[in-house]
PDB file of C-alpha atoms and ligand atoms in Angstrom:
ATOM      1  CA  UNK E1494     -35.453  14.400  16.484  1.00  0.00           C
ATOM      2  CA  UNK E1495     -35.725  14.352  12.693  1.00  0.00           C
ATOM      3  CA  UNK E1496     -37.345  11.087  11.631  1.00  0.00           C
ATOM      4  CA  UNK E1497     -39.026   9.738   8.490  1.00  0.00           C
ATOM      5  CA  UNK E1498     -41.910   7.270   8.924  1.00  0.00           C
ATOM      6  CA  UNK E1499     -41.151   5.666   5.529  1.00  0.00           C
ATOM      7  CA  UNK E1500     -37.456   5.121   6.267  1.00  0.00           C
ATOM      8  CA  UNK E1501     -36.307   1.588   7.097  1.00  0.00           C
ATOM      9  CA  UNK E1502     -33.383   2.807   9.233  1.00  0.00           C
ATOM     10  CA  UNK E1503     -35.649   5.229  11.157  1.00  0.00           C
ATOM     11  CA  UNK E1504     -37.869   2.202  11.841  1.00  0.00           C
ATOM     12  CA  UNK E1505     -34.836   0.336  13.233  1.00  0.00           C
ATOM     13  CA  UNK E1506     -33.967   3.350  15.430  1.00  0.00           C
ATOM     14  CA  UNK E1507     -37.576   3.440  16.705  1.00  0.00           C
ATOM     15  CA  UNK E1508     -37.530  -0.317  17.406  1.00  0.00           C
ATOM     16  CA  UNK E1509     -40.365  -0.887  14.918  1.00  0.00           C
ATOM     17  CA  UNK E1510     -38.344  -3.459  12.984  1.00  0.00           C
ATOM     18  CA  UNK E1511     -35.641  -5.693  14.442  1.00  0.00           C
ATOM     19  CA  UNK E1512     -31.908  -5.262  13.976  1.00  0.00           C
ATOM     20  CA  UNK E1513     -28.875  -6.969  15.395  1.00  0.00           C
ATOM     21  CA  UNK E1514     -27.417  -4.004  17.276  1.00  0.00           C
ATOM     22  CA  UNK E1515     -23.726  -3.533  18.047  1.00  0.00           C
ATOM     23  CA  UNK E1516     -23.572  -0.164  19.779  1.00  0.00           C
ATOM     24  CA  UNK E1517     -25.917   2.681  20.546  1.00  0.00           C
ATOM     25  CA  UNK E1518     -25.801   6.090  22.191  1.00  0.00           C
ATOM     26  CA  UNK E1519     -27.926   9.244  21.926  1.00  0.00           C
ATOM     27  CA  UNK E1520     -26.679  10.067  18.436  1.00  0.00           C
ATOM     28  CA  UNK E1521     -25.320   6.922  16.773  1.00  0.00           C
ATOM     29  CA  UNK E1522     -26.410   3.353  16.160  1.00  0.00           C
ATOM     30  CA  UNK E1523     -24.434   0.471  14.667  1.00  0.00           C
ATOM     31  CA  UNK E1524     -26.026  -2.804  13.564  1.00  0.00           C
ATOM     32  CA  UNK E1525     -25.323  -5.797  11.356  1.00  0.00           C
ATOM     33  CA  UNK E1526     -26.056  -5.363   7.641  1.00  0.00           C
ATOM     34  CA  UNK E1527     -28.808  -7.782   6.657  1.00  0.00           C
ATOM     35  CA  UNK E1528     -27.230  -8.394   3.223  1.00  0.00           C
ATOM     36  CA  UNK E1529     -23.536  -8.650   4.100  1.00  0.00           C
ATOM     37  CA  UNK E1530     -20.895  -8.137   1.422  1.00  0.00           C
ATOM     38  CA  UNK E1531     -18.734 -10.123   3.840  1.00  0.00           C
ATOM     39  CA  UNK E1532     -19.565 -11.760   7.173  1.00  0.00           C
ATOM     40  CA  UNK E1533     -19.267  -9.102   9.874  1.00  0.00           C
ATOM     41  CA  UNK E1534     -20.475  -6.246   7.599  1.00  0.00           C
ATOM     42  CA  UNK E1535     -21.716  -3.521   9.974  1.00  0.00           C
ATOM     43  CA  UNK E1536     -23.628  -0.271   9.347  1.00  0.00           C
ATOM     44  CA  UNK E1537     -23.102   2.886  11.408  1.00  0.00           C
ATOM     45  CA  UNK E1538     -25.886   5.486  11.210  1.00  0.00           C
ATOM     46  CA  UNK E1539     -27.015   8.719  12.842  1.00  0.00           C
ATOM     47  CA  UNK E1540     -30.218   8.146  14.797  1.00  0.00           C
ATOM     48  CA  UNK E1541     -31.674  11.259  13.214  1.00  0.00           C
ATOM     49  CA  UNK E1542     -32.898  11.051   9.633  1.00  0.00           C
ATOM     50  CA  UNK E1543     -30.462  12.747   7.260  1.00  0.00           C
ATOM     51  CA  UNK E1544     -30.464  11.634   3.665  1.00  0.00           C
ATOM     52  CA  UNK E1545     -26.843  12.245   2.681  1.00  0.00           C
ATOM     53  CA  UNK E1546     -23.589  13.103   4.425  1.00  0.00           C
ATOM     54  CA  UNK E1547     -23.784  16.756   3.361  1.00  0.00           C
ATOM     55  CA  UNK E1548     -27.116  17.121   5.185  1.00  0.00           C
ATOM     56  CA  UNK E1549     -25.653  16.332   8.637  1.00  0.00           C
ATOM     57  CA  UNK E1550     -24.712  19.280  10.856  1.00  0.00           C
ATOM     58  CA  UNK E1551     -21.152  19.297  12.206  1.00  0.00           C
ATOM     59  CA  UNK E1552     -21.930  18.155  15.764  1.00  0.00           C
ATOM     60  CA  UNK E1553     -23.903  14.982  15.041  1.00  0.00           C
ATOM     61  CA  UNK E1554     -21.434  14.222  12.235  1.00  0.00           C
ATOM     62  CA  UNK E1555     -18.559  14.396  14.720  1.00  0.00           C
ATOM     63  CA  UNK E1556     -20.467  12.295  17.245  1.00  0.00           C
ATOM     64  CA  UNK E1557     -21.011   9.531  14.684  1.00  0.00           C
ATOM     65  CA  UNK E1558     -17.509   9.594  13.242  1.00  0.00           C
ATOM     66  CA  UNK E1559     -16.081   9.358  16.767  1.00  0.00           C
ATOM     67  CA  UNK E1560     -17.411   5.796  16.843  1.00  0.00           C
ATOM     68  CA  UNK E1561     -15.686   4.660  13.654  1.00  0.00           C
ATOM     69  CA  UNK E1562     -12.180   3.776  14.904  1.00  0.00           C
ATOM     70  CA  UNK E1563     -13.373   1.491  17.740  1.00  0.00           C
ATOM     71  CA  UNK E1564     -16.031  -0.058  15.525  1.00  0.00           C
ATOM     72  CA  UNK E1565     -13.622  -0.800  12.686  1.00  0.00           C
ATOM     73  CA  UNK E1566     -11.111  -2.260  15.156  1.00  0.00           C
ATOM     74  CA  UNK E1567     -13.805  -4.421  16.774  1.00  0.00           C
ATOM     75  CA  UNK E1568     -15.087  -5.739  13.429  1.00  0.00           C
ATOM     76  CA  UNK E1569     -11.550  -6.547  12.326  1.00  0.00           C
ATOM     77  CA  UNK E1570     -10.627  -8.282  15.590  1.00  0.00           C
ATOM     78  CA  UNK E1571     -13.900 -10.200  15.850  1.00  0.00           C
ATOM     79  CA  UNK E1572     -13.832 -11.431  12.242  1.00  0.00           C
ATOM     80  CA  UNK E1573     -10.044 -11.807  12.057  1.00  0.00           C
ATOM     81  CA  UNK E1574     -10.097  -9.970   8.727  1.00  0.00           C
ATOM     82  CA  UNK E1575      -6.879  -8.769   7.168  1.00  0.00           C
ATOM     83  CA  UNK E1576      -8.338  -5.347   6.255  1.00  0.00           C
ATOM     84  CA  UNK E1577     -11.527  -3.291   6.325  1.00  0.00           C
ATOM     85  CA  UNK E1578     -13.268  -0.958   3.881  1.00  0.00           C
ATOM     86  CA  UNK E1579     -15.292   1.968   5.237  1.00  0.00           C
ATOM     87  CA  UNK E1580     -17.695   3.022   2.492  1.00  0.00           C
ATOM     88  CA  UNK E1581     -20.365   5.688   2.405  1.00  0.00           C
ATOM     89  CA  UNK E1582     -22.662   6.162  -0.596  1.00  0.00           C
ATOM     90  CA  UNK E1583     -24.538   9.402  -1.349  1.00  0.00           C
ATOM     91  CA  UNK E1584     -27.217   9.426  -4.025  1.00  0.00           C
ATOM     92  CA  UNK E1585     -28.615   6.663  -6.191  1.00  0.00           C
ATOM     93  CA  UNK E1586     -25.893   7.236  -8.792  1.00  0.00           C
ATOM     94  CA  UNK E1587     -23.320   6.490  -6.073  1.00  0.00           C
ATOM     95  CA  UNK E1588     -25.066   3.257  -5.062  1.00  0.00           C
ATOM     96  CA  UNK E1589     -27.152   4.589  -2.161  1.00  0.00           C
ATOM     97  CA  UNK E1590     -30.261   2.433  -1.830  1.00  0.00           C
ATOM     98  CA  UNK E1591     -31.360   3.496   1.652  1.00  0.00           C
ATOM     99  CA  UNK E1592     -31.776   7.297   1.850  1.00  0.00           C
ATOM    100  CA  UNK E1593     -30.644   7.576   5.492  1.00  0.00           C
ATOM    101  CA  UNK E1594     -26.910   8.271   5.915  1.00  0.00           C
ATOM    102  CA  UNK E1595     -24.874   5.182   6.739  1.00  0.00           C
ATOM    103  CA  UNK E1596     -21.278   4.032   6.826  1.00  0.00           C
ATOM    104  CA  UNK E1597     -20.499   0.495   5.678  1.00  0.00           C
ATOM    105  CA  UNK E1598     -17.780  -1.300   7.634  1.00  0.00           C
ATOM    106  CA  UNK E1599     -16.758  -4.286   5.538  1.00  0.00           C
ATOM    107  CA  UNK E1600     -14.144  -6.894   6.529  1.00  0.00           C
ATOM    108  CA  UNK E1601     -11.696  -7.671   3.708  1.00  0.00           C
ATOM    109  CA  UNK E1602      -9.609 -10.756   3.118  1.00  0.00           C
ATOM    110  CA  UNK E1603      -7.365 -11.949   0.295  1.00  0.00           C
ATOM    111  CA  UNK E1604      -9.406 -13.518  -2.502  1.00  0.00           C
ATOM    112  CA  UNK E1605     -12.772 -12.294  -1.197  1.00  0.00           C
ATOM    113  CA  UNK E1606     -15.578 -11.647  -3.669  1.00  0.00           C
ATOM    114  CA  UNK E1607     -15.853  -7.896  -3.139  1.00  0.00           C
ATOM    115  CA  UNK E1608     -14.476  -5.946  -6.105  1.00  0.00           C
ATOM    116  CA  UNK E1609     -14.896  -2.412  -7.275  1.00  0.00           C
ATOM    117  CA  UNK E1610     -13.602  -0.515 -10.234  1.00  0.00           C
ATOM    118  CA  UNK E1611     -11.223   2.347  -9.357  1.00  0.00           C
ATOM    119  CA  UNK E1612     -10.584   4.032 -12.701  1.00  0.00           C
ATOM    120  CA  UNK E1613      -7.511   6.183 -12.040  1.00  0.00           C
ATOM    121  CA  UNK E1614      -7.678   9.253 -14.267  1.00  0.00           C
ATOM    122  CA  UNK E1615      -5.502  12.207 -15.206  1.00  0.00           C
ATOM    123  CA  UNK E1616      -6.191  15.983 -15.234  1.00  0.00           C
ATOM    124  CA  UNK E1617      -5.638  18.079 -18.310  1.00  0.00           C
ATOM    125  CA  UNK E1618      -3.120  20.924 -17.675  1.00  0.00           C
ATOM    126  CA  UNK E1619      -4.519  23.465 -15.181  1.00  0.00           C
ATOM    127  CA  UNK E1620      -7.738  21.613 -14.350  1.00  0.00           C
ATOM    128  CA  UNK E1621      -6.705  20.341 -10.894  1.00  0.00           C
ATOM    129  CA  UNK E1622      -5.867  23.777  -9.343  1.00  0.00           C
ATOM    130  CA  UNK E1623      -8.923  25.263 -11.088  1.00  0.00           C
ATOM    131  CA  UNK E1624     -11.206  22.733  -9.414  1.00  0.00           C
ATOM    132  CA  UNK E1625      -9.414  23.090  -6.072  1.00  0.00           C
ATOM    133  CA  UNK E1626     -10.072  26.870  -6.191  1.00  0.00           C
ATOM    134  CA  UNK E1627     -13.722  26.266  -7.025  1.00  0.00           C
ATOM    135  CA  UNK E1628     -14.139  23.881  -4.073  1.00  0.00           C
ATOM    136  CA  UNK E1629     -12.327  26.293  -1.725  1.00  0.00           C
ATOM    137  CA  UNK E1630     -14.636  29.143  -2.809  1.00  0.00           C
ATOM    138  CA  UNK E1631     -17.705  27.044  -2.013  1.00  0.00           C
ATOM    139  CA  UNK E1632     -16.254  26.205   1.432  1.00  0.00           C
ATOM    140  CA  UNK E1633     -15.577  29.887   2.154  1.00  0.00           C
ATOM    141  CA  UNK E1634     -19.223  30.712   1.397  1.00  0.00           C
ATOM    142  CA  UNK E1635     -20.617  27.962   3.698  1.00  0.00           C
TER     143      UNK E1635
HETATM  144  P1  AMP N2230     -26.607   1.448   0.374  1.00  0.00           P
HETATM  145  O1  AMP N2230     -26.672   0.752  -0.954  1.00  0.00           O
HETATM  146  O2  AMP N2230     -25.265   2.121   0.605  1.00  0.00           O
HETATM  147  O3  AMP N2230     -27.763   2.376   0.569  1.00  0.00           O
HETATM  148  O4  AMP N2230     -26.684   0.303   1.466  1.00  0.00           O
HETATM  149  C1  AMP N2230     -27.859  -0.060   2.121  1.00  0.00           C
HETATM  150  C2  AMP N2230     -27.527  -1.255   2.977  1.00  0.00           C
HETATM  151  O5  AMP N2230     -28.562  -1.439   3.909  1.00  0.00           O
HETATM  152  C3  AMP N2230     -27.377  -2.561   2.206  1.00  0.00           C
HETATM  153  O6  AMP N2230     -26.079  -3.094   2.437  1.00  0.00           O
HETATM  154  C4  AMP N2230     -28.485  -3.451   2.785  1.00  0.00           C
HETATM  155  O7  AMP N2230     -28.106  -4.789   2.907  1.00  0.00           O
HETATM  156  C5  AMP N2230     -28.704  -2.810   4.150  1.00  0.00           C
HETATM  157  N1  AMP N2230     -30.035  -3.020   4.725  1.00  0.00           N
HETATM  158  C6  AMP N2230     -31.234  -2.761   4.138  1.00  0.00           C
HETATM  159  N2  AMP N2230     -32.240  -3.062   4.976  1.00  0.00           N
HETATM  160  C7  AMP N2230     -31.670  -3.488   6.137  1.00  0.00           C
HETATM  161  C8  AMP N2230     -32.187  -3.944   7.396  1.00  0.00           C
HETATM  162  N3  AMP N2230     -33.498  -4.005   7.641  1.00  0.00           N
HETATM  163  N4  AMP N2230     -31.301  -4.313   8.348  1.00  0.00           N
HETATM  164  C9  AMP N2230     -29.983  -4.254   8.116  1.00  0.00           C
HETATM  165  N5  AMP N2230     -29.440  -3.835   6.961  1.00  0.00           N
HETATM  166  C10 AMP N2230     -30.260  -3.457   5.976  1.00  0.00           C
HETATM  167 ZN1   ZN N2231     -34.296   7.551   8.299  1.00  0.00          ZN
END
């Protein structure tokens, strides 16, 4: 199993540092976030060390994502939250502090303190299909 001795989440997987665990199988682990954006904030991670989402092979990715619906439902029911955000940051520029892939499951309620800027933009003529073609070409080469 790919592991990184300097990684805080690998240390949690190995039981070297404590975590408040929610669920665990061969591939995935979910535990309480130590610095919750809202009470009930949970992290879902692969047990293997992958830095970003694009590093995870298809099978472990599927095995982790399989856990999301039940986990989100459980967090929402247990906290009684009105909604939930599932967030996943890749790269420092995107707000990733811990370089081991993780999904944030964050309960949301009216008037809570969690805000983010969602700057809705607009494409210049022709740019959207041009970019779509570019992305499709990359996928076809993968
Ligand atoms: P990110 O900024 O997306 O990399 O998020 C990293 C998250 O990991 C933050 O929400 C931290 O509060 C959380 N975190 C860091 N160390 C621990 C730890 N030892 N146990 C639980 N959560 C942690
Ligand atoms: Zn790790």
